[in-house]
Amino acid sequence: MGARKRLTAEKRKEANKAVSLAKLNNVPTSPRKMRLVVDMIRGMEVFKALGVLKFSNKEAAARVEKLLRSAIANWEAKNERRAESGELYISLIKVDGGAMLKRLRPAPQGRGYRIRKRSNHVTLQVDTIKNDNQN
């Protein structure tokens, strides 16, 4: 590895040390359905977002709630203290398309219709509110 590449990699690692994130890969839900849930909580304070997810009737909300709890636990492990109410917020949450299972469904007159069973990847990052004001 060249010197320039190593320096940029080290800078990226230092920046990621301050970040607490959690990833959820290959969720067997379409990205469109997952984005409906994610858009409800984007930018919210984490404990308020947990309340919103708990009382949402969407199936994807339970998975995002579990992911958010994981991100909070990751932040607590990195900072070696408990998160307080009003301290953390969701700084980044995104949904990307995952692998697609392709199936054929029989159709009239000898045809076959293609069915795409979609999946997605969710990335969630939490940060402290005071860190956002310093930048």
PDB file of C-alpha atoms in Angstrom:
ATOM      1  CA  MET A   1       0.000   0.000   0.000  1.00  0.00           C
ATOM      2  CA  GLY A   2       1.333   3.439  -0.934  1.00  0.00           C
ATOM      3  CA  ALA A   3       1.990   6.192   1.594  1.00  0.00           C
ATOM      4  CA  ARG A   4      -0.855   8.427   0.392  1.00  0.00           C
ATOM      5  CA  LYS A   5      -3.351   5.579   0.471  1.00  0.00           C
ATOM      6  CA  ARG A   6      -2.218   4.537   3.957  1.00  0.00           C
ATOM      7  CA  LEU A   7      -2.580   8.098   5.275  1.00  0.00           C
ATOM      8  CA  THR A   8      -6.120   8.446   3.950  1.00  0.00           C
ATOM      9  CA  ALA A   9      -7.015   5.025   5.374  1.00  0.00           C
ATOM     10  CA  GLU A  10      -5.692   6.067   8.797  1.00  0.00           C
ATOM     11  CA  LYS A  11      -7.675   9.323   8.661  1.00  0.00           C
ATOM     12  CA  ARG A  12     -10.827   7.379   7.781  1.00  0.00           C
ATOM     13  CA  LYS A  13     -10.242   4.973  10.693  1.00  0.00           C
ATOM     14  CA  GLU A  14      -9.778   7.893  13.114  1.00  0.00           C
ATOM     15  CA  ALA A  15     -13.010   9.500  11.912  1.00  0.00           C
ATOM     16  CA  ASN A  16     -14.881   6.190  12.315  1.00  0.00           C
ATOM     17  CA  LYS A  17     -13.722   5.789  15.922  1.00  0.00           C
ATOM     18  CA  ALA A  18     -16.024   8.638  16.963  1.00  0.00           C
ATOM     19  CA  VAL A  19     -18.970   7.186  15.015  1.00  0.00           C
ATOM     20  CA  SER A  20     -21.326   4.559  16.449  1.00  0.00           C
ATOM     21  CA  LEU A  21     -23.257   2.691  13.814  1.00  0.00           C
ATOM     22  CA  ALA A  22     -25.169  -0.509  13.305  1.00  0.00           C
ATOM     23  CA  LYS A  23     -25.945  -2.354  10.087  1.00  0.00           C
ATOM     24  CA  LEU A  24     -28.731  -4.720   9.183  1.00  0.00           C
ATOM     25  CA  ASN A  25     -28.061  -6.731   6.037  1.00  0.00           C
ATOM     26  CA  ASN A  26     -30.311  -8.847   3.807  1.00  0.00           C
ATOM     27  CA  VAL A  27     -33.639  -7.961   5.406  1.00  0.00           C
ATOM     28  CA  PRO A  28     -36.331  -9.812   3.412  1.00  0.00           C
ATOM     29  CA  THR A  29     -38.500  -6.703   2.993  1.00  0.00           C
ATOM     30  CA  SER A  30     -38.616  -4.458  -0.043  1.00  0.00           C
ATOM     31  CA  PRO A  31     -36.537  -1.282   0.290  1.00  0.00           C
ATOM     32  CA  ARG A  32     -39.618   0.838  -0.428  1.00  0.00           C
ATOM     33  CA  LYS A  33     -41.485  -0.554   2.598  1.00  0.00           C
ATOM     34  CA  MET A  34     -38.416  -0.132   4.803  1.00  0.00           C
ATOM     35  CA  ARG A  35     -37.929   3.491   3.691  1.00  0.00           C
ATOM     36  CA  LEU A  36     -41.458   4.334   4.873  1.00  0.00           C
ATOM     37  CA  VAL A  37     -40.431   3.349   8.412  1.00  0.00           C
ATOM     38  CA  VAL A  38     -36.970   4.926   8.207  1.00  0.00           C
ATOM     39  CA  ASP A  39     -38.378   8.269   7.040  1.00  0.00           C
ATOM     40  CA  MET A  40     -40.539   8.453  10.188  1.00  0.00           C
ATOM     41  CA  ILE A  41     -37.492   8.560  12.485  1.00  0.00           C
ATOM     42  CA  ARG A  42     -34.768  10.263  10.420  1.00  0.00           C
ATOM     43  CA  GLY A  43     -33.016  12.962  12.496  1.00  0.00           C
ATOM     44  CA  MET A  44     -34.970  12.237  15.692  1.00  0.00           C
ATOM     45  CA  GLU A  45     -33.681  11.924  19.223  1.00  0.00           C
ATOM     46  CA  VAL A  46     -33.134   8.180  19.824  1.00  0.00           C
ATOM     47  CA  PHE A  47     -35.525   7.606  22.735  1.00  0.00           C
ATOM     48  CA  LYS A  48     -38.299   9.481  20.945  1.00  0.00           C
ATOM     49  CA  ALA A  49     -37.601   7.363  17.843  1.00  0.00           C
ATOM     50  CA  LEU A  50     -37.849   4.179  19.927  1.00  0.00           C
ATOM     51  CA  GLY A  51     -41.312   5.278  21.076  1.00  0.00           C
ATOM     52  CA  VAL A  52     -42.412   5.980  17.506  1.00  0.00           C
ATOM     53  CA  LEU A  53     -41.153   2.586  16.316  1.00  0.00           C
ATOM     54  CA  LYS A  54     -42.715   0.707  19.231  1.00  0.00           C
ATOM     55  CA  PHE A  55     -46.212   1.937  18.383  1.00  0.00           C
ATOM     56  CA  SER A  56     -45.890   1.720  14.604  1.00  0.00           C
ATOM     57  CA  ASN A  57     -47.970  -1.041  13.026  1.00  0.00           C
ATOM     58  CA  LYS A  58     -45.474  -1.649  10.201  1.00  0.00           C
ATOM     59  CA  GLU A  59     -43.693  -5.012  10.182  1.00  0.00           C
ATOM     60  CA  ALA A  60     -40.358  -3.358   9.366  1.00  0.00           C
ATOM     61  CA  ALA A  61     -40.588  -1.119  12.464  1.00  0.00           C
ATOM     62  CA  ALA A  62     -39.692  -4.001  14.802  1.00  0.00           C
ATOM     63  CA  ARG A  63     -36.485  -4.665  12.854  1.00  0.00           C
ATOM     64  CA  VAL A  64     -35.483  -0.989  12.799  1.00  0.00           C
ATOM     65  CA  GLU A  65     -36.221  -0.732  16.544  1.00  0.00           C
ATOM     66  CA  LYS A  66     -33.872  -3.632  17.242  1.00  0.00           C
ATOM     67  CA  LEU A  67     -31.217  -2.026  15.012  1.00  0.00           C
ATOM     68  CA  LEU A  68     -31.580   1.308  16.833  1.00  0.00           C
ATOM     69  CA  ARG A  69     -31.153  -0.430  20.205  1.00  0.00           C
ATOM     70  CA  SER A  70     -27.977  -2.033  18.830  1.00  0.00           C
ATOM     71  CA  ALA A  71     -26.605   1.342  17.685  1.00  0.00           C
ATOM     72  CA  ILE A  72     -27.306   2.829  21.132  1.00  0.00           C
ATOM     73  CA  ALA A  73     -25.521  -0.112  22.777  1.00  0.00           C
ATOM     74  CA  ASN A  74     -22.554   0.382  20.421  1.00  0.00           C
ATOM     75  CA  TRP A  75     -22.367   4.062  21.406  1.00  0.00           C
ATOM     76  CA  GLU A  76     -22.526   3.151  25.098  1.00  0.00           C
ATOM     77  CA  ALA A  77     -19.734   0.587  24.666  1.00  0.00           C
ATOM     78  CA  LYS A  78     -17.490   3.075  22.867  1.00  0.00           C
ATOM     79  CA  ASN A  79     -18.061   5.873  25.374  1.00  0.00           C
ATOM     80  CA  GLU A  80     -18.192   3.596  28.438  1.00  0.00           C
ATOM     81  CA  ARG A  81     -21.302   5.231  29.903  1.00  0.00           C
ATOM     82  CA  ARG A  82     -25.100   5.099  29.609  1.00  0.00           C
ATOM     83  CA  ALA A  83     -26.945   7.238  27.095  1.00  0.00           C
ATOM     84  CA  GLU A  84     -29.130   9.908  28.685  1.00  0.00           C
ATOM     85  CA  SER A  85     -32.421  11.208  27.368  1.00  0.00           C
ATOM     86  CA  GLY A  86     -31.933  14.046  24.872  1.00  0.00           C
ATOM     87  CA  GLU A  87     -28.255  13.298  24.323  1.00  0.00           C
ATOM     88  CA  LEU A  88     -28.226  11.077  21.224  1.00  0.00           C
ATOM     89  CA  TYR A  89     -29.896  11.523  17.872  1.00  0.00           C
ATOM     90  CA  ILE A  90     -29.972   9.605  14.601  1.00  0.00           C
ATOM     91  CA  SER A  91     -27.379  11.348  12.452  1.00  0.00           C
ATOM     92  CA  LEU A  92     -27.577   8.981   9.454  1.00  0.00           C
ATOM     93  CA  ILE A  93     -30.012   6.299   8.434  1.00  0.00           C
ATOM     94  CA  LYS A  94     -30.175   4.884   4.942  1.00  0.00           C
ATOM     95  CA  VAL A  95     -31.744   1.956   3.126  1.00  0.00           C
ATOM     96  CA  ASP A  96     -29.991   0.337   0.175  1.00  0.00           C
ATOM     97  CA  GLY A  97     -31.290  -2.411  -2.056  1.00  0.00           C
ATOM     98  CA  GLY A  98     -29.965  -5.886  -1.337  1.00  0.00           C
ATOM     99  CA  ALA A  99     -29.948  -9.159  -3.223  1.00  0.00           C
ATOM    100  CA  MET A 100     -33.001 -10.021  -5.271  1.00  0.00           C
ATOM    101  CA  LEU A 101     -34.486 -13.515  -5.528  1.00  0.00           C
ATOM    102  CA  LYS A 102     -35.984 -14.049  -8.957  1.00  0.00           C
ATOM    103  CA  ARG A 103     -38.903 -16.446  -9.264  1.00  0.00           C
ATOM    104  CA  LEU A 104     -41.350 -17.401 -12.009  1.00  0.00           C
ATOM    105  CA  ARG A 105     -45.099 -17.571 -11.497  1.00  0.00           C
ATOM    106  CA  PRO A 106     -47.177 -19.524 -14.000  1.00  0.00           C
ATOM    107  CA  ALA A 107     -49.414 -17.350 -16.152  1.00  0.00           C
ATOM    108  CA  PRO A 108     -52.147 -18.088 -18.699  1.00  0.00           C
ATOM    109  CA  GLN A 109     -51.414 -19.493 -22.160  1.00  0.00           C
ATOM    110  CA  GLY A 110     -48.060 -21.007 -21.243  1.00  0.00           C
ATOM    111  CA  ARG A 111     -46.427 -17.785 -20.156  1.00  0.00           C
ATOM    112  CA  GLY A 112     -44.513 -17.087 -16.948  1.00  0.00           C
ATOM    113  CA  TYR A 113     -44.452 -13.855 -14.995  1.00  0.00           C
ATOM    114  CA  ARG A 114     -41.262 -12.915 -13.194  1.00  0.00           C
ATOM    115  CA  ILE A 115     -41.510 -12.156  -9.474  1.00  0.00           C
ATOM    116  CA  ARG A 116     -38.684 -10.247  -7.812  1.00  0.00           C
ATOM    117  CA  LYS A 117     -38.429 -10.859  -4.070  1.00  0.00           C
ATOM    118  CA  ARG A 118     -36.448  -7.881  -2.881  1.00  0.00           C
ATOM    119  CA  SER A 119     -34.281  -7.421   0.188  1.00  0.00           C
ATOM    120  CA  ASN A 120     -32.463  -4.441   1.659  1.00  0.00           C
ATOM    121  CA  HIS A 121     -29.584  -3.240   3.812  1.00  0.00           C
ATOM    122  CA  VAL A 122     -30.133  -0.640   6.560  1.00  0.00           C
ATOM    123  CA  THR A 123     -27.307   1.484   7.993  1.00  0.00           C
ATOM    124  CA  LEU A 124     -27.976   3.515  11.143  1.00  0.00           C
ATOM    125  CA  GLN A 125     -25.561   5.945  12.792  1.00  0.00           C
ATOM    126  CA  VAL A 126     -26.074   7.748  16.101  1.00  0.00           C
ATOM    127  CA  ASP A 127     -24.207  10.786  17.382  1.00  0.00           C
ATOM    128  CA  THR A 128     -24.397  13.177  20.316  1.00  0.00           C
ATOM    129  CA  ILE A 129     -26.224  16.453  19.853  1.00  0.00           C
ATOM    130  CA  LYS A 130     -23.298  18.515  21.192  1.00  0.00           C
ATOM    131  CA  ASN A 131     -20.912  16.950  18.637  1.00  0.00           C
ATOM    132  CA  ASP A 132     -23.114  18.301  15.845  1.00  0.00           C
ATOM    133  CA  ASN A 133     -22.914  21.849  17.241  1.00  0.00           C
ATOM    134  CA  GLN A 134     -19.090  21.756  17.484  1.00  0.00           C
ATOM    135  CA  ASN A 135     -18.583  20.895  13.792  1.00  0.00           C
TER     136      ASN A 135
END
